[in-house]
XYZ file of C-alpha atoms in Angstrom:
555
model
C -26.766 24.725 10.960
C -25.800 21.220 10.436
C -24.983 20.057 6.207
C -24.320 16.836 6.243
C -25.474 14.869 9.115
C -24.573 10.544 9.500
C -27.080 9.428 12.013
C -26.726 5.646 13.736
C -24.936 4.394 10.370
C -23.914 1.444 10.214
C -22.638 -0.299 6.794
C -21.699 -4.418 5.433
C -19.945 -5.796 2.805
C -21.704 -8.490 0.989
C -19.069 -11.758 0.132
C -19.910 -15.050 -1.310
C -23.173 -15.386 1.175
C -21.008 -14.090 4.188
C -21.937 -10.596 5.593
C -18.620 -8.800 6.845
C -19.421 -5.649 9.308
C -17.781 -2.423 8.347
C -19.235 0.162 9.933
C -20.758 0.130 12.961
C -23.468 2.499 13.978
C -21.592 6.014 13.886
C -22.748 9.372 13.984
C -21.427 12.746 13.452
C -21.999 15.666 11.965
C -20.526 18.914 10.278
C -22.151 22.255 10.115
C -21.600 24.769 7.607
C -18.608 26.406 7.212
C -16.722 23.756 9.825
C -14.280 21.143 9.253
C -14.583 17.503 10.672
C -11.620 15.322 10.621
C -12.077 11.539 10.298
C -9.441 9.491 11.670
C -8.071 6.325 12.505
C -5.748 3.278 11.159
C -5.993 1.803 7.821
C -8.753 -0.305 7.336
C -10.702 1.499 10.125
C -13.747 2.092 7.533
C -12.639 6.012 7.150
C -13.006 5.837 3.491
C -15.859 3.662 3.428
C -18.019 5.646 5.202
C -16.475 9.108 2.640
C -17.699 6.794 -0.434
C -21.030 5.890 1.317
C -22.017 9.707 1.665
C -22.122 9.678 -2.381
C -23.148 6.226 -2.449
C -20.260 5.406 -4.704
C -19.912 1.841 -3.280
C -21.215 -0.871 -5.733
C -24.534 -1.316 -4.607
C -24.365 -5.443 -5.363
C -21.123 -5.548 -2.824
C -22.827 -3.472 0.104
C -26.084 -3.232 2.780
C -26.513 -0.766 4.680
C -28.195 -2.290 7.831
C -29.133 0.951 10.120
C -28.965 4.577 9.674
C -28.980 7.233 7.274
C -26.955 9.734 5.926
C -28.262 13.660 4.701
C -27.183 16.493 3.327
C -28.917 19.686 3.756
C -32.169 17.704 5.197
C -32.063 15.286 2.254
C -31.539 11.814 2.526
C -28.520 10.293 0.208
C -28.830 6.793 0.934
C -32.484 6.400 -0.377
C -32.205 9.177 -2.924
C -32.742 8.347 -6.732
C -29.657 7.932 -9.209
C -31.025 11.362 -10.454
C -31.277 13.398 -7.371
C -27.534 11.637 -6.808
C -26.003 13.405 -9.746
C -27.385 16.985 -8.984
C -25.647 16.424 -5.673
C -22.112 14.830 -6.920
C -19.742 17.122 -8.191
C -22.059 20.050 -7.754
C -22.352 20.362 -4.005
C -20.391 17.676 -3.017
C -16.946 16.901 -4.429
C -15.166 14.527 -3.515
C -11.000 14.266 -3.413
C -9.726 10.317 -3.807
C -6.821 8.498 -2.047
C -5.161 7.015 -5.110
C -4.502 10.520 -7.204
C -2.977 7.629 -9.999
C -6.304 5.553 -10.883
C -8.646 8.608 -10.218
C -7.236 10.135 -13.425
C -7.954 9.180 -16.694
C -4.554 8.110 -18.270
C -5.820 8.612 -21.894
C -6.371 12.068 -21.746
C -4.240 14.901 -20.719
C -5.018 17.315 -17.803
C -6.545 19.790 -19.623
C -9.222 18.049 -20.756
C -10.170 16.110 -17.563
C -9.772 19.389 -15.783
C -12.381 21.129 -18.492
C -14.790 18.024 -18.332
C -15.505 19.320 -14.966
C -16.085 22.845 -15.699
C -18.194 22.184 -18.719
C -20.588 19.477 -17.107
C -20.464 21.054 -13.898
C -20.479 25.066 -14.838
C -21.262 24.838 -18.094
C -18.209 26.733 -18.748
C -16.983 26.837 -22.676
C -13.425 26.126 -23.034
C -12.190 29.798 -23.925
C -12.751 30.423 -20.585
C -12.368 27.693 -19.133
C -8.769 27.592 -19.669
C -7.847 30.622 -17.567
C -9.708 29.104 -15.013
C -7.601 25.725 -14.977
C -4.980 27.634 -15.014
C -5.843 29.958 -11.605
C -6.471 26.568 -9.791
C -3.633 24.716 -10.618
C -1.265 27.483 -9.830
C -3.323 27.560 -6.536
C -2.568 24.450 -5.578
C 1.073 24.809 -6.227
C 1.837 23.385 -10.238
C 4.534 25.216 -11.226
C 4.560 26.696 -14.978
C 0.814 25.571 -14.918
C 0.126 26.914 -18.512
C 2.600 24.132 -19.778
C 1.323 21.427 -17.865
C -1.984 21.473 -19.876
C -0.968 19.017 -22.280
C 0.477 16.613 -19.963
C -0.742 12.845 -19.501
C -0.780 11.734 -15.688
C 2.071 9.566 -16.081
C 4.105 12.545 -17.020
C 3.557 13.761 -13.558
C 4.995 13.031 -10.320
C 2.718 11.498 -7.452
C 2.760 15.124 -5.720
C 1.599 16.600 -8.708
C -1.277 14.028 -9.711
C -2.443 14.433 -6.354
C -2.563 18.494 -6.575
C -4.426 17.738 -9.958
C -6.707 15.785 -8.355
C -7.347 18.282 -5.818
C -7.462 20.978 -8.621
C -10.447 18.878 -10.061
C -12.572 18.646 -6.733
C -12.726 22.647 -5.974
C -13.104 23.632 -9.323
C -16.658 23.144 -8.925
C -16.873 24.948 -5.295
C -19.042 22.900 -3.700
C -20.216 23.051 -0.484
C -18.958 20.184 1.261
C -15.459 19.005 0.296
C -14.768 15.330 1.473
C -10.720 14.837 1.034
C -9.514 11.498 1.546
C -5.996 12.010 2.511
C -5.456 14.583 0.042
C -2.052 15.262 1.077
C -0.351 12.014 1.266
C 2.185 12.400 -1.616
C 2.771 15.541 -0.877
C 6.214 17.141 0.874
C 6.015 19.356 3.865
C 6.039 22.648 1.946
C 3.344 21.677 -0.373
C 1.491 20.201 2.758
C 1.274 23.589 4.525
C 0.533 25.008 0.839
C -2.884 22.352 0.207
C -3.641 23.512 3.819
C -3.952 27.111 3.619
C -5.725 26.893 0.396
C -8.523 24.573 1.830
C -8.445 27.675 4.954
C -8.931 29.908 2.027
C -11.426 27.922 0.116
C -13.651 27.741 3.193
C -14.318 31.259 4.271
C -13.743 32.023 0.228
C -16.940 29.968 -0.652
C -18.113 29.127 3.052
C -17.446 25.081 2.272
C -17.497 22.459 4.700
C -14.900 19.972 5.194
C -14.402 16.352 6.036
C -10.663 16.018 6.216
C -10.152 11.859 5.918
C -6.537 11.223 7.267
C -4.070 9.493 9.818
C -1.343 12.834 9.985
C -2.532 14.224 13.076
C -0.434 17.314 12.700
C -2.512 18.555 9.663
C -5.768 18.056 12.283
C -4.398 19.798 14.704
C -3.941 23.136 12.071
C -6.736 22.230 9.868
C -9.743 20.575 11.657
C -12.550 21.872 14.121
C -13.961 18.618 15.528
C -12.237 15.297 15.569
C -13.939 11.880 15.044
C -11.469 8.769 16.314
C -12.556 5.649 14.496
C -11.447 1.877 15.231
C -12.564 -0.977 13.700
C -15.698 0.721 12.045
C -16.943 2.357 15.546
C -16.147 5.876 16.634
C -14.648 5.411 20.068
C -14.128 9.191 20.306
C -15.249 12.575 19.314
C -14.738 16.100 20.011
C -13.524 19.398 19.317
C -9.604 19.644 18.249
C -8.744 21.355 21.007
C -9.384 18.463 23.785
C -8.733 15.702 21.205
C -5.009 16.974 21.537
C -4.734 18.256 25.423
C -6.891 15.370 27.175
C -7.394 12.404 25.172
C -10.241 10.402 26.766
C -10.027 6.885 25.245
C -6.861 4.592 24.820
C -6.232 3.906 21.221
C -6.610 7.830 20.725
C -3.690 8.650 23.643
C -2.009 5.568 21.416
C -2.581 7.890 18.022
C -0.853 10.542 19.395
C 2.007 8.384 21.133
C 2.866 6.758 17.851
C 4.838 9.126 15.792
C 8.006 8.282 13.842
C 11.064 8.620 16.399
C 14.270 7.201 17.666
C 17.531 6.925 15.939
C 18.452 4.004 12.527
C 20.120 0.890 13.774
C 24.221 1.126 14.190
C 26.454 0.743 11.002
C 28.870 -1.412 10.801
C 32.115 0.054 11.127
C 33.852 -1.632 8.641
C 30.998 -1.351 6.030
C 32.027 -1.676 2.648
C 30.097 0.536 -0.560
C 28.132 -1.698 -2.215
C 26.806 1.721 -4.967
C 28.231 4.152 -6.778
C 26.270 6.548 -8.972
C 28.078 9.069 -10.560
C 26.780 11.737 -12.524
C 23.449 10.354 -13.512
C 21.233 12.106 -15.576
C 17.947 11.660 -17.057
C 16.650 13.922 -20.271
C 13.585 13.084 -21.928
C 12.180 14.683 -25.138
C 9.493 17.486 -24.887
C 8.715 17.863 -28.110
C 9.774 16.145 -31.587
C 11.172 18.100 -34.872
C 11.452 17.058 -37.890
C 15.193 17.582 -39.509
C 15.768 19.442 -36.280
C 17.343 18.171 -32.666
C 14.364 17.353 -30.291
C 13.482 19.585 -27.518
C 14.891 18.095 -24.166
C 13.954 18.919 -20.457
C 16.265 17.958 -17.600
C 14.654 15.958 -15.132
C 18.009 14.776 -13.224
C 21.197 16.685 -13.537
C 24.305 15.371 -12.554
C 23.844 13.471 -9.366
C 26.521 11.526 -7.349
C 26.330 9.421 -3.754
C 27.375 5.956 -2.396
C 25.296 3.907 -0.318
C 27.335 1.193 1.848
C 26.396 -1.843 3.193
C 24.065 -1.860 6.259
C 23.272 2.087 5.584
C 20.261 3.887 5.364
C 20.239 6.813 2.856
C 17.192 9.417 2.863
C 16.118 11.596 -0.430
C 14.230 14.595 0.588
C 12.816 17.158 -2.120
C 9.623 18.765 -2.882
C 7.480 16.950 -5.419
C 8.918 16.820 -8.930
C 12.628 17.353 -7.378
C 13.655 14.187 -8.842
C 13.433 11.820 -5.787
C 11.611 9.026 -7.881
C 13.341 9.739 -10.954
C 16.782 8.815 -9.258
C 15.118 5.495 -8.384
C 13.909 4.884 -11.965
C 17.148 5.366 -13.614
C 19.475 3.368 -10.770
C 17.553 0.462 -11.489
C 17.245 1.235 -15.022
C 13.764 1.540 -15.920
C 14.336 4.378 -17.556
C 16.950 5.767 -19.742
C 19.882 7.793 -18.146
C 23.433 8.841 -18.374
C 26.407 8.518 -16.161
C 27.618 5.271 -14.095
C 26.008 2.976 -12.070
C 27.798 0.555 -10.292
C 27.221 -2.070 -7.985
C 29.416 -4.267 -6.177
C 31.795 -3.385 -8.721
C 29.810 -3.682 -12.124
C 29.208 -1.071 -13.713
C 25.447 -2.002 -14.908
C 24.636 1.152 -17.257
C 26.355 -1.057 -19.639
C 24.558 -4.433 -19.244
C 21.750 -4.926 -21.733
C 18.249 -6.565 -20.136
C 19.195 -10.222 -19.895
C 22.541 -9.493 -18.019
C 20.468 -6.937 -15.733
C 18.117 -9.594 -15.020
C 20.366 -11.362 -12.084
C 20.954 -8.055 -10.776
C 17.212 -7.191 -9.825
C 16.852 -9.143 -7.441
C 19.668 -7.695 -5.394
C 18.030 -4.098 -6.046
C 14.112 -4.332 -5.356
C 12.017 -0.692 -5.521
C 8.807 -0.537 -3.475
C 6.668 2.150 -5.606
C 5.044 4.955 -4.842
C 1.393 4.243 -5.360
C 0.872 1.073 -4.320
C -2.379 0.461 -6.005
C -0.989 0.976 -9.629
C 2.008 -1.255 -9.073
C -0.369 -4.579 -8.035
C -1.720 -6.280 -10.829
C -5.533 -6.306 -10.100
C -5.549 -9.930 -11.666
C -3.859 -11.137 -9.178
C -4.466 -12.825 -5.590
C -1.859 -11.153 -2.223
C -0.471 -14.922 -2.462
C 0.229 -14.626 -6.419
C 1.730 -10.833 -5.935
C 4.249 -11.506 -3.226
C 5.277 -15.133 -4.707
C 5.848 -14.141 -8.401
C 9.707 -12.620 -8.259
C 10.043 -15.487 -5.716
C 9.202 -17.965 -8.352
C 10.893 -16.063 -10.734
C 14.127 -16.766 -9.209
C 13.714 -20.442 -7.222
C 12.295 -23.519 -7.745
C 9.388 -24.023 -5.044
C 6.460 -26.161 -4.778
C 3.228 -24.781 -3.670
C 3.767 -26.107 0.261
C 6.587 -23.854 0.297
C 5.668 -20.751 -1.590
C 2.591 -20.679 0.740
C 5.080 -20.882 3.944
C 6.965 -18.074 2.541
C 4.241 -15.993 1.685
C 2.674 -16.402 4.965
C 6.109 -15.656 6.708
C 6.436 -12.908 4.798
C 3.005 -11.424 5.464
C 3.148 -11.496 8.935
C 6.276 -9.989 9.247
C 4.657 -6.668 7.468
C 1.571 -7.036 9.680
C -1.247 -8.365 7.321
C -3.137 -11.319 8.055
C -2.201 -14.207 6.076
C -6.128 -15.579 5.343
C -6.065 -12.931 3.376
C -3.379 -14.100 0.804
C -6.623 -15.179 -1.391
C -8.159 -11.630 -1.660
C -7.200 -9.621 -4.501
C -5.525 -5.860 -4.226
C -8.800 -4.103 -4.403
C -10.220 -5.506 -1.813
C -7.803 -3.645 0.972
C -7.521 -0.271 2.171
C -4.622 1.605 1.128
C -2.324 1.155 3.868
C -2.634 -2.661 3.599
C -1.794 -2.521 0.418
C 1.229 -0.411 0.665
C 1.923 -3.727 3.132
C 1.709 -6.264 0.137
C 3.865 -4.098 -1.808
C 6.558 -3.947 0.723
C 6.348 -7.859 1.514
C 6.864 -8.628 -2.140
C 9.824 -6.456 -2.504
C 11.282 -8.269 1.185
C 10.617 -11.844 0.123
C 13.455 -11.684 -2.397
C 15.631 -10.954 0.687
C 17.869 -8.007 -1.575
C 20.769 -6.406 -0.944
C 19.609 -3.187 -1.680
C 15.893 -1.927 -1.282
C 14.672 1.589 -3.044
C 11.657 2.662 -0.751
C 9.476 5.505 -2.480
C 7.268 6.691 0.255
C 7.233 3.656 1.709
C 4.778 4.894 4.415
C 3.137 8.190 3.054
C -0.163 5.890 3.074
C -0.403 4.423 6.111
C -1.648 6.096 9.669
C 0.821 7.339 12.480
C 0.744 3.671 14.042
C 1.642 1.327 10.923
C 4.271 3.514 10.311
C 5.885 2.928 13.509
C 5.790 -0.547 12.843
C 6.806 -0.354 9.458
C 9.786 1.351 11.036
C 10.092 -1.096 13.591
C 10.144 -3.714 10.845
C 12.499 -2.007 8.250
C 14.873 -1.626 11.324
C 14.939 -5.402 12.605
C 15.555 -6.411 8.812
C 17.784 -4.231 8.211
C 19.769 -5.143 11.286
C 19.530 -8.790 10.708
C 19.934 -8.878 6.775
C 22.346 -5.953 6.930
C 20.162 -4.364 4.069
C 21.143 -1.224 2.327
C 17.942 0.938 1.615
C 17.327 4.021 0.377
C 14.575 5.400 1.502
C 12.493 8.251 -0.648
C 10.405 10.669 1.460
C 8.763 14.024 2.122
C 8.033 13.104 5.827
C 11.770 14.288 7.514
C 10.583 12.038 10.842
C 10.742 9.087 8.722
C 14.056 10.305 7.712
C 15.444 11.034 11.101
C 14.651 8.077 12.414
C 15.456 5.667 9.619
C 18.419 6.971 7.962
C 21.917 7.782 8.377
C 22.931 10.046 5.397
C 20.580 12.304 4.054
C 20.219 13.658 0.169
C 18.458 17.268 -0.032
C 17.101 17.580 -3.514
C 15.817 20.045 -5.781
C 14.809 20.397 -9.628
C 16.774 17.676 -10.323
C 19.639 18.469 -8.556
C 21.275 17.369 -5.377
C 21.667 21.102 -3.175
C 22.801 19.286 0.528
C 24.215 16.114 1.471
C 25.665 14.717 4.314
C 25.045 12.869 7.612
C 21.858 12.855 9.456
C 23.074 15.203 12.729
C 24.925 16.945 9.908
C 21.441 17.999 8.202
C 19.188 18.157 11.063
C 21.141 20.207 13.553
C 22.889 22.429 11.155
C 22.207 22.782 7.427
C 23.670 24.873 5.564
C 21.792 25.546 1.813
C 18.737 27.990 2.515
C 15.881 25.259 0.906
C 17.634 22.277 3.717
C 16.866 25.269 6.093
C 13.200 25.392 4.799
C 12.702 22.047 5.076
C 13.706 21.358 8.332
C 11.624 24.705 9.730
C 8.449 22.795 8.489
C 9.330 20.292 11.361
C 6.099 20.308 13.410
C 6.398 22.040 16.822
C 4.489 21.163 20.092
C 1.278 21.725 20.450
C 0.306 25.160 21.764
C -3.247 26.154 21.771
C -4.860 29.625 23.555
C -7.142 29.137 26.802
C -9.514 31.503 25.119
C -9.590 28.821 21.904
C -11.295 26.157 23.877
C -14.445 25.541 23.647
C -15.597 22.903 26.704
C -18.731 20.632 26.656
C -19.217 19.830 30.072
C -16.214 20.921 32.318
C -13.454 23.051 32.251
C -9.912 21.774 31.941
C -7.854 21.377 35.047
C -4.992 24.156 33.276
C -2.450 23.024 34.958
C -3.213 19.312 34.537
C -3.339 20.011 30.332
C 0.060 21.297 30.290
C 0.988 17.427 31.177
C -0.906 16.095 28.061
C 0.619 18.431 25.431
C 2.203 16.633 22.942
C 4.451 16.966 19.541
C 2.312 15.602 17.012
């Protein structure tokens, strides 16, 4: 029996008089107990079409031209504001992209987490707590009980994400729409998110629509696959032939565009341009009076050199440290130990004798969203450190700008627009061309492509690669994807709870590691496909066998 079913949709954004298409007259639908996954490149109208099922879209900004949209027999697009919020959070939840501006920074997790459970359940908070507690630890917070009183900011991007996914099952709804829900997260946690959602579903007998562009999680995750390009669905069926016998082009191209090939050559004479030795970063827990603070160790004692030209990976599950190692080099946080750069030792320079250094070390952040100011235009964003540092008129900041934009792929008529109006991946773009135009010596990349689909990444790769090549750029590169890492770098940096457990060259690490959580790590390495004859399920033919085995692929 069909629970949500999108029939001839089709949706427009409204602009200054000018109607922009969106989406363009799609149709699925996802029956109970069944998991759909929606895919397709950034800006493909995936998440559109997630926030129109809720209609959570300003209604000023949007038409909706054709179609309709219903869950359980009910229409949702002409439903009343009242019938809406019975359905919201109740029987539909909803898990968002950007884990960082979904939460509430004000309050701490506890009480966002009991909001839900009180409005939702009407669950009083002596009870309620034990429950938090049971779903966090389900979706893999460690020491959950602790974590209560945290602020989001006190959490890494893995964890905010888990919290936000902690939020949306709390109420057990019956249809679960999760918009990339595990795009901070590492491999380990990945596999983790997955089997709970497994669980969840014959647990509660919820439906799924699984928004996302890693095609290994559909091929463990989803029943039915919807391919969508440019707002249309060009293809749709169950997992199985999605994978074996791709019928249209750009889906073959999906599945032909992972991560591979080997980082650019180093120069053999390459000099170190970084030391960091011993850093460590302690922050206060909890205040006394008359008494020494409590402290928690968040980095503990970690040492590597990155030399001109190279490409250094840091791999660790969330909260290892990755991010916090990028904080403190570039001191934006406090830390201890030495680091030194082209033979200044920085951890010594106050902020105005720091300031000529940042542009030689630029950080691209995590979540791309929170780092753009919403205030400002694409053009404004990636021309203010260039500003900061030269003396240009406007004729050549908007020659730069535009250089620089279509070098990372984005469209430069769209330098006007301001961060909110572009999907995630594009703006994980912007934040990548501002950190470039400064042309740096050294470039700190914090999941610099856990946001965008299988095919931007490649070109982000692509891209990275040429200007590191031609630059001779030193980057390290922060990541829970290992393909990104085998590809990209040539040392690699295994951490975990704050402390560096493996290090050494890329062959080094991928062909034989030798600490049991490296080993871990690399076994989470997806495998070829393999799927059972008796697992098909065909709509028309049977597949040719021995013709299949030719279309399997490693996803």
């Amino acid at each position: 029996m069909s629970i949500l079913s999108v029939n001839d949709f089709s949706l427009v954004f409204k602009q200054n008089k000018t109607i922009v298409p969106t989406v363009d007259h799609i149709s699925f639908q996802i029956n109970e107990g069944e998991t759909l996954a929606l895919v397709g490149e950034s800006g493909s109208g995936k998440s559109v079409t997630a926030l129109s099922i809720l209609k959570l879209l300003p209604p000023h900004l949007v038409e909706y031209p054709s179609g309709d949209i219903q869950f359980n027999g009910q229409s949702l697009l002409h439903a009343t504001d009242k019938t809406l919020r019975k359905i919201r959070g109740n029987q539909i939840s909803m898990i968002f992209q950007e884990p960082m501006v979904s939460l509430n920074p004000l309050h701490t997790i506890e009480k966002q987490l009991y909001e839900v459970l009180a409005i939702h359940r009407g669950m009083r908070h002596s009870t309620a707590r034990a429950e938090i507690i049971n779903y966090l630890e389900r979706v893999g917070i460690r020491h959950a009980q602790k974590r209560l009183s945290a602020y989001p900011h006190q959490l890494s991007g893995g964890e905010r994400q888990r919290v936000m996914i902690a939020m949306a099952i709390l109420t057990q709804p019956k249809l679960l729409i999760a918009d990339e829900p595990t795009t901070a997260l590492d491999a380990s946690v990945q596999r983790q998110i997955i089997d709970l959602l497994k669980s969840l579903k014959h647990e509660l007998g919820m439906s799924l629509l699984f928004i996302t562009h890693n095609l290994e999680l559909v091929k463990r995750l989803a029943d039915n696959v919807a391919v969508m390009k440019q707002g249309k669905i060009v293809e749709q069926n169950n997992r199985h032939r999605i994978f074996l016998k791709p019928q249209h082009d750009y889906t073959q191209l999906l599945l032909d565009s992972k991560p591979s090939g080997d980082p650019v050559p180093l120069p053999t004479d390459s000099a170190i341009l970084m030391n960091i030795n011993h850093l460590s970063v302690d922050i206060i827990t909890k205040k006394r009076l008359l008494r020494p603070h409590e402290k928690k160790r968040l980095l503990d004692n970690v040492s590597f050199s990155l030399h001109q030209g190279e490409a250094v990976g840091v791999v660790g599950e969330s909260g290892s440290g990755k991010t916090t190692t990028a904080l403190a080099m570039t001191k934006l946080i406090d830390s201890t130990g030495e680091i030194i750069f082209d033979g200044c030792k920085l951890n010594k320079l106050n902020a105005k004798k720091w300031l000529p250094f940042r542009r030689q070390i630029q950080i691209v952040f995590q979540d791309p969203f929170s780092s753009l100011d919403p205030r400002f235009t694409v053009e404004q964003i990636i021309s203010e450190g260039l500003l900061t540092y030269q003396k240009l008129n406007h004729c050549e900041t908007t020659y730069a700008v535009t250089k620089m934009m279509q070098e990372v792929g984005l469209d430069p008529l769209m330098r006007h627009r301001y961060p909110h109006e572009f999907s995630g991946g594009q703006r994980q773009r912007i934040a990548i061309a501002r950190a470039l135009i400064l042309r740096p010596q050294i470039l700190i990349l914090d999941e610099p492509t856990s946001a965008l689909d299988y095919t931007v990444q490649k070109q982000i790769i692509e891209l990275l690669k040429s200007l590191q090549q031609k630059y001779q750029l030193t980057y390290l590169v922060i990541s829970h994807d290992l393909e990104v890492i085998q590809t990209l770098c040539h040392q690699v940096i295994i951490m975990k709870e704050g402390k560096i457990v493996e290090q050494g060259t890329r062959d080094m690490i991928f062909d034989s590691p030798s600490h049991p959580y490296t080993k871990m790590l690399i076994s989470l390495l997806p495998k070829s496909v393999s799927i059972s004859k008796s697992k098909i399920k065909t709509n028309k033919q049977d597949i040719n066998w021995n013709e299949a085995l030719l279309y399997r692929k490693t996803v």
